PDB file of C-alpha atoms and ligand atoms in Angstrom:
ATOM      1  CA  UNK A 192     -18.017   0.996  22.185  1.00 60.00           C
ATOM      2  CA  UNK A 193     -14.796  -1.038  22.388  1.00 67.00           C
ATOM      3  CA  UNK A 194     -12.143   0.099  19.937  1.00 87.00           C
ATOM      4  CA  UNK A 195     -11.992  -1.869  16.668  1.00 86.00           C
ATOM      5  CA  UNK A 196      -8.432  -2.445  15.526  1.00 95.00           C
ATOM      6  CA  UNK A 197      -8.336  -6.104  14.486  1.00 98.00           C
ATOM      7  CA  UNK A 198     -10.175  -6.865  11.253  1.00 98.00           C
ATOM      8  CA  UNK A 199     -10.467 -10.216   9.457  1.00 98.00           C
ATOM      9  CA  UNK A 200     -11.733 -10.529   5.879  1.00 99.00           C
ATOM     10  CA  UNK A 201     -13.248 -13.845   4.849  1.00 99.00           C
ATOM     11  CA  UNK A 202     -14.152 -15.375   1.483  1.00 99.00           C
ATOM     12  CA  UNK A 203     -14.312 -18.939   0.194  1.00 98.00           C
ATOM     13  CA  UNK A 204     -10.827 -19.658  -1.150  1.00 98.00           C
ATOM     14  CA  UNK A 205      -8.787 -16.817   0.428  1.00 98.00           C
ATOM     15  CA  UNK A 206      -7.047 -16.279  -2.909  1.00 98.00           C
ATOM     16  CA  UNK A 207      -9.191 -13.570  -4.577  1.00 98.00           C
ATOM     17  CA  UNK A 208     -11.612 -11.368  -2.632  1.00 99.00           C
ATOM     18  CA  UNK A 209     -10.420 -11.477   0.980  1.00 99.00           C
ATOM     19  CA  UNK A 210      -6.677 -11.106   0.286  1.00 99.00           C
ATOM     20  CA  UNK A 211      -7.547  -8.211  -2.029  1.00 99.00           C
ATOM     21  CA  UNK A 212      -9.518  -6.576   0.791  1.00 99.00           C
ATOM     22  CA  UNK A 213      -6.643  -7.249   3.181  1.00 99.00           C
ATOM     23  CA  UNK A 214      -4.182  -5.555   0.831  1.00 98.00           C
ATOM     24  CA  UNK A 215      -6.452  -2.582   0.139  1.00 98.00           C
ATOM     25  CA  UNK A 216      -7.337  -1.862   3.766  1.00 98.00           C
ATOM     26  CA  UNK A 217      -3.760  -2.373   4.960  1.00 98.00           C
ATOM     27  CA  UNK A 218      -2.590   0.161   2.373  1.00 98.00           C
ATOM     28  CA  UNK A 219      -5.228   2.661   3.512  1.00 98.00           C
ATOM     29  CA  UNK A 220      -4.798   2.007   7.246  1.00 98.00           C
ATOM     30  CA  UNK A 221      -1.386   0.545   8.113  1.00 97.00           C
ATOM     31  CA  UNK A 222      -2.073   1.057  11.832  1.00 95.00           C
ATOM     32  CA  UNK A 223      -4.821  -1.582  11.882  1.00 98.00           C
ATOM     33  CA  UNK A 224      -4.231  -5.303  12.490  1.00 98.00           C
ATOM     34  CA  UNK A 225      -5.654  -6.882   9.332  1.00 98.00           C
ATOM     35  CA  UNK A 226      -5.755 -10.466   8.113  1.00 98.00           C
ATOM     36  CA  UNK A 227      -7.809 -12.645   5.766  1.00 99.00           C
ATOM     37  CA  UNK A 228      -8.901 -16.278   5.636  1.00 99.00           C
ATOM     38  CA  UNK A 229     -11.066 -18.681   3.671  1.00 99.00           C
ATOM     39  CA  UNK A 230     -14.017 -20.754   4.824  1.00 99.00           C
ATOM     40  CA  UNK A 231     -12.448 -23.611   2.817  1.00 98.00           C
ATOM     41  CA  UNK A 232      -8.931 -25.058   3.078  1.00 98.00           C
ATOM     42  CA  UNK A 233      -8.713 -25.539  -0.680  1.00 98.00           C
ATOM     43  CA  UNK A 234      -5.829 -23.130  -1.189  1.00 98.00           C
ATOM     44  CA  UNK A 235      -4.098 -23.356   2.190  1.00 98.00           C
ATOM     45  CA  UNK A 236      -0.547 -21.981   1.881  1.00 98.00           C
ATOM     46  CA  UNK A 237      -1.087 -20.642  -1.632  1.00 98.00           C
ATOM     47  CA  UNK A 238      -0.420 -17.049  -2.713  1.00 98.00           C
ATOM     48  CA  UNK A 239      -3.389 -15.087  -4.059  1.00 99.00           C
ATOM     49  CA  UNK A 240      -4.620 -15.957  -7.551  1.00 98.00           C
ATOM     50  CA  UNK A 241      -2.374 -14.443 -10.238  1.00 98.00           C
ATOM     51  CA  UNK A 242      -5.024 -12.253 -11.910  1.00 98.00           C
ATOM     52  CA  UNK A 243      -6.044 -10.882  -8.484  1.00 98.00           C
ATOM     53  CA  UNK A 244      -2.407 -10.033  -7.697  1.00 98.00           C
ATOM     54  CA  UNK A 245      -2.067  -8.322 -11.090  1.00 98.00           C
ATOM     55  CA  UNK A 246      -5.298  -6.301 -10.857  1.00 98.00           C
ATOM     56  CA  UNK A 247      -4.493  -5.132  -7.321  1.00 98.00           C
ATOM     57  CA  UNK A 248      -0.884  -4.371  -8.293  1.00 98.00           C
ATOM     58  CA  UNK A 249      -2.052  -2.011 -11.032  1.00 98.00           C
ATOM     59  CA  UNK A 250      -3.835   0.024  -8.339  1.00 98.00           C
ATOM     60  CA  UNK A 251      -0.816   0.005  -6.036  1.00 98.00           C
ATOM     61  CA  UNK A 252      -1.755  -2.832  -3.668  1.00 98.00           C
ATOM     62  CA  UNK A 253       0.852  -5.559  -3.190  1.00 98.00           C
ATOM     63  CA  UNK A 254      -0.686  -9.002  -2.513  1.00 98.00           C
ATOM     64  CA  UNK A 255       2.301 -11.123  -3.521  1.00 98.00           C
ATOM     65  CA  UNK A 256       3.480 -12.122  -0.051  1.00 98.00           C
ATOM     66  CA  UNK A 257       0.064 -13.129   1.300  1.00 98.00           C
ATOM     67  CA  UNK A 258      -0.685 -16.817   1.867  1.00 99.00           C
ATOM     68  CA  UNK A 259      -4.069 -18.496   2.185  1.00 99.00           C
ATOM     69  CA  UNK A 260      -5.332 -20.044   5.377  1.00 99.00           C
ATOM     70  CA  UNK A 261      -8.639 -21.384   6.644  1.00 99.00           C
ATOM     71  CA  UNK A 262     -10.741 -19.608   9.289  1.00 98.00           C
ATOM     72  CA  UNK A 263     -10.337 -21.091  12.782  1.00 98.00           C
ATOM     73  CA  UNK A 264     -12.502 -20.721  15.901  1.00 98.00           C
ATOM     74  CA  UNK A 265      -9.687 -18.730  17.553  1.00 98.00           C
ATOM     75  CA  UNK A 266     -10.300 -15.995  14.965  1.00 98.00           C
ATOM     76  CA  UNK A 267     -13.502 -15.090  16.821  1.00 98.00           C
ATOM     77  CA  UNK A 268     -11.358 -14.144  19.808  1.00 98.00           C
ATOM     78  CA  UNK A 269      -8.462 -12.624  17.871  1.00 98.00           C
ATOM     79  CA  UNK A 270     -10.512 -10.186  15.741  1.00 98.00           C
ATOM     80  CA  UNK A 271     -12.988  -7.434  16.648  1.00 98.00           C
ATOM     81  CA  UNK A 272     -14.630  -7.233  13.241  1.00 98.00           C
ATOM     82  CA  UNK A 273     -15.051 -10.159  10.831  1.00 98.00           C
ATOM     83  CA  UNK A 274     -16.192  -9.192   7.345  1.00 98.00           C
ATOM     84  CA  UNK A 275     -17.666 -11.749   4.957  1.00 99.00           C
ATOM     85  CA  UNK A 276     -17.623 -11.263   1.198  1.00 99.00           C
ATOM     86  CA  UNK A 277     -20.952 -13.021   0.582  1.00 99.00           C
ATOM     87  CA  UNK A 278     -23.953 -14.512   2.392  1.00 98.00           C
ATOM     88  CA  UNK A 279     -22.620 -18.039   2.152  1.00 98.00           C
ATOM     89  CA  UNK A 280     -19.391 -17.022   3.893  1.00 98.00           C
ATOM     90  CA  UNK A 281     -21.476 -15.166   6.493  1.00 98.00           C
ATOM     91  CA  UNK A 282     -23.617 -18.262   7.166  1.00 98.00           C
ATOM     92  CA  UNK A 283     -20.549 -20.466   7.582  1.00 98.00           C
ATOM     93  CA  UNK A 284     -19.022 -17.971  10.002  1.00 98.00           C
ATOM     94  CA  UNK A 285     -22.251 -17.539  11.965  1.00 98.00           C
ATOM     95  CA  UNK A 286     -22.382 -21.296  12.539  1.00 98.00           C
ATOM     96  CA  UNK A 287     -18.753 -21.318  13.726  1.00 98.00           C
ATOM     97  CA  UNK A 288     -18.987 -18.334  16.072  1.00 98.00           C
ATOM     98  CA  UNK A 289     -18.709 -19.371  19.731  1.00 98.00           C
ATOM     99  CA  UNK A 290     -21.516 -18.099  21.975  1.00 97.00           C
ATOM    100  CA  UNK A 291     -19.032 -16.145  24.093  1.00 97.00           C
ATOM    101  CA  UNK A 292     -17.376 -14.463  21.117  1.00 97.00           C
ATOM    102  CA  UNK A 293     -17.879 -10.703  21.001  1.00 96.00           C
ATOM    103  CA  UNK A 294     -16.584 -10.295  17.458  1.00 98.00           C
ATOM    104  CA  UNK A 295     -18.836  -8.250  15.194  1.00 98.00           C
ATOM    105  CA  UNK A 296     -19.654 -10.447  12.184  1.00 98.00           C
ATOM    106  CA  UNK A 297     -20.950  -8.565   9.142  1.00 98.00           C
ATOM    107  CA  UNK A 298     -21.138  -8.549   5.367  1.00 99.00           C
ATOM    108  CA  UNK A 299     -18.295  -6.348   4.062  1.00 99.00           C
ATOM    109  CA  UNK A 300     -20.643  -4.457   1.740  1.00 99.00           C
ATOM    110  CA  UNK A 301     -22.748  -3.340   4.713  1.00 98.00           C
ATOM    111  CA  UNK A 302     -20.087  -0.616   4.709  1.00 98.00           C
ATOM    112  CA  UNK A 303     -20.814   0.384   1.102  1.00 98.00           C
ATOM    113  CA  UNK A 304     -24.609   0.851   0.945  1.00 98.00           C
ATOM    114  CA  UNK A 305     -24.206   3.286  -1.952  1.00 98.00           C
ATOM    115  CA  UNK A 306     -23.168   0.376  -4.208  1.00 98.00           C
ATOM    116  CA  UNK A 307     -26.635  -1.155  -3.918  1.00 98.00           C
ATOM    117  CA  UNK A 308     -25.011  -4.578  -3.469  1.00 98.00           C
ATOM    118  CA  UNK A 309     -24.729  -6.922  -0.521  1.00 98.00           C
ATOM    119  CA  UNK A 310     -22.078  -9.312  -1.829  1.00 98.00           C
ATOM    120  CA  UNK A 311     -18.738  -9.061  -3.626  1.00 98.00           C
ATOM    121  CA  UNK A 312     -19.193 -11.308  -6.699  1.00 98.00           C
ATOM    122  CA  UNK A 313     -16.389 -13.847  -6.897  1.00 98.00           C
ATOM    123  CA  UNK A 314     -13.969 -12.788  -9.662  1.00 98.00           C
ATOM    124  CA  UNK A 315     -12.567 -16.316  -9.725  1.00 98.00           C
ATOM    125  CA  UNK A 316     -15.791 -17.138 -11.576  1.00 98.00           C
ATOM    126  CA  UNK A 317     -16.948 -13.786 -12.997  1.00 98.00           C
ATOM    127  CA  UNK A 318     -13.425 -12.748 -14.119  1.00 98.00           C
ATOM    128  CA  UNK A 319     -14.407  -9.171 -13.171  1.00 98.00           C
ATOM    129  CA  UNK A 320     -11.390  -8.299 -11.041  1.00 98.00           C
ATOM    130  CA  UNK A 321     -11.866  -4.562 -11.647  1.00 98.00           C
ATOM    131  CA  UNK A 322     -15.461  -4.645 -10.445  1.00 98.00           C
ATOM    132  CA  UNK A 323     -14.444  -6.553  -7.325  1.00 98.00           C
ATOM    133  CA  UNK A 324     -11.698  -4.017  -6.630  1.00 98.00           C
ATOM    134  CA  UNK A 325     -14.139  -1.125  -7.059  1.00 98.00           C
ATOM    135  CA  UNK A 326     -16.479  -2.659  -4.448  1.00 99.00           C
ATOM    136  CA  UNK A 327     -13.610  -3.512  -2.102  1.00 99.00           C
ATOM    137  CA  UNK A 328     -12.119  -0.001  -2.265  1.00 98.00           C
ATOM    138  CA  UNK A 329     -15.519   1.548  -1.621  1.00 98.00           C
ATOM    139  CA  UNK A 330     -16.319  -0.697   1.361  1.00 98.00           C
ATOM    140  CA  UNK A 331     -12.806  -0.225   2.781  1.00 98.00           C
ATOM    141  CA  UNK A 332     -13.422   3.522   2.858  1.00 98.00           C
ATOM    142  CA  UNK A 333     -16.742   2.806   4.574  1.00 98.00           C
ATOM    143  CA  UNK A 334     -15.060   0.667   7.224  1.00 98.00           C
ATOM    144  CA  UNK A 335     -12.500   3.402   7.901  1.00 98.00           C
ATOM    145  CA  UNK A 336     -15.221   6.045   8.137  1.00 98.00           C
ATOM    146  CA  UNK A 337     -17.091   3.856  10.653  1.00 97.00           C
ATOM    147  CA  UNK A 338     -13.975   3.681  12.856  1.00 96.00           C
ATOM    148  CA  UNK A 339     -13.599   7.450  13.087  1.00 91.00           C
ATOM    149  CA  UNK A 340     -14.563   8.815  16.505  1.00 83.00           C
TER     150      UNK A 340
HETATM  151  P1  LIG B 224     -12.273 -16.339  -3.368  1.00 63.06           P
HETATM  152  O1  LIG B 224     -12.446 -17.025  -4.812  1.00 63.06           O
HETATM  153  O2  LIG B 224     -13.285 -16.994  -2.439  1.00 63.06           O
HETATM  154  O3  LIG B 224     -12.591 -14.892  -3.595  1.00 63.06           O
HETATM  155  O4  LIG B 224     -10.849 -16.594  -2.952  1.00 63.06           O
HETATM  156  C1  LIG B 224     -12.309 -18.401  -5.046  1.00 63.06           C
HETATM  157  C2  LIG B 224     -11.096 -18.900  -5.434  1.00 63.06           C
HETATM  158  C3  LIG B 224     -10.966 -20.247  -5.741  1.00 63.06           C
HETATM  159  C4  LIG B 224     -12.064 -21.079  -5.643  1.00 63.06           C
HETATM  160  C5  LIG B 224     -13.279 -20.574  -5.242  1.00 63.06           C
HETATM  161  C6  LIG B 224     -13.407 -19.232  -4.938  1.00 63.06           C
HETATM  162  N1  LIG B 224     -11.933 -22.452  -5.978  1.00 63.06           N
HETATM  163  O5  LIG B 224     -12.953 -23.121  -6.158  1.00 63.06           O
HETATM  164  O6  LIG B 224     -10.790 -22.947  -6.094  1.00 63.06           O
END
């Protein structure tokens, strides 16, 4: 199996779930090349949503310097593993993925089967930033465990 070192997290706006996952996994695994992006361009250039920055900050993850961007086709060449926060994000990505791309496209919570969930509910709407962080921390540990030889 080729080594996985480049990981992209994807959500809709790139201001809540995927930047949180980026911050959490980078904290846990600074040696990996981690980024995040949105399927939309709605928040291009924006920092993460204030309540997401605050909730992550209370657990020691610093999201303040991150800036939103939209997913581009080049991402399928630049990343080994692309992790979608929900099925809608996954569908959008699957339609974008070039035939020749070898990137592994998955739902992030595939790495946290013990949660019994497949999607990270969007805290922008649910307001449950703690619940999203719990799922993201759990799946981040699962990703790291999957990378161990
Ligand atoms: P995210 O949450 O996909 O986790 O970044 C959202 C943030 C903003 C919007 C939608 C989802 N919005 O509609 O602006």
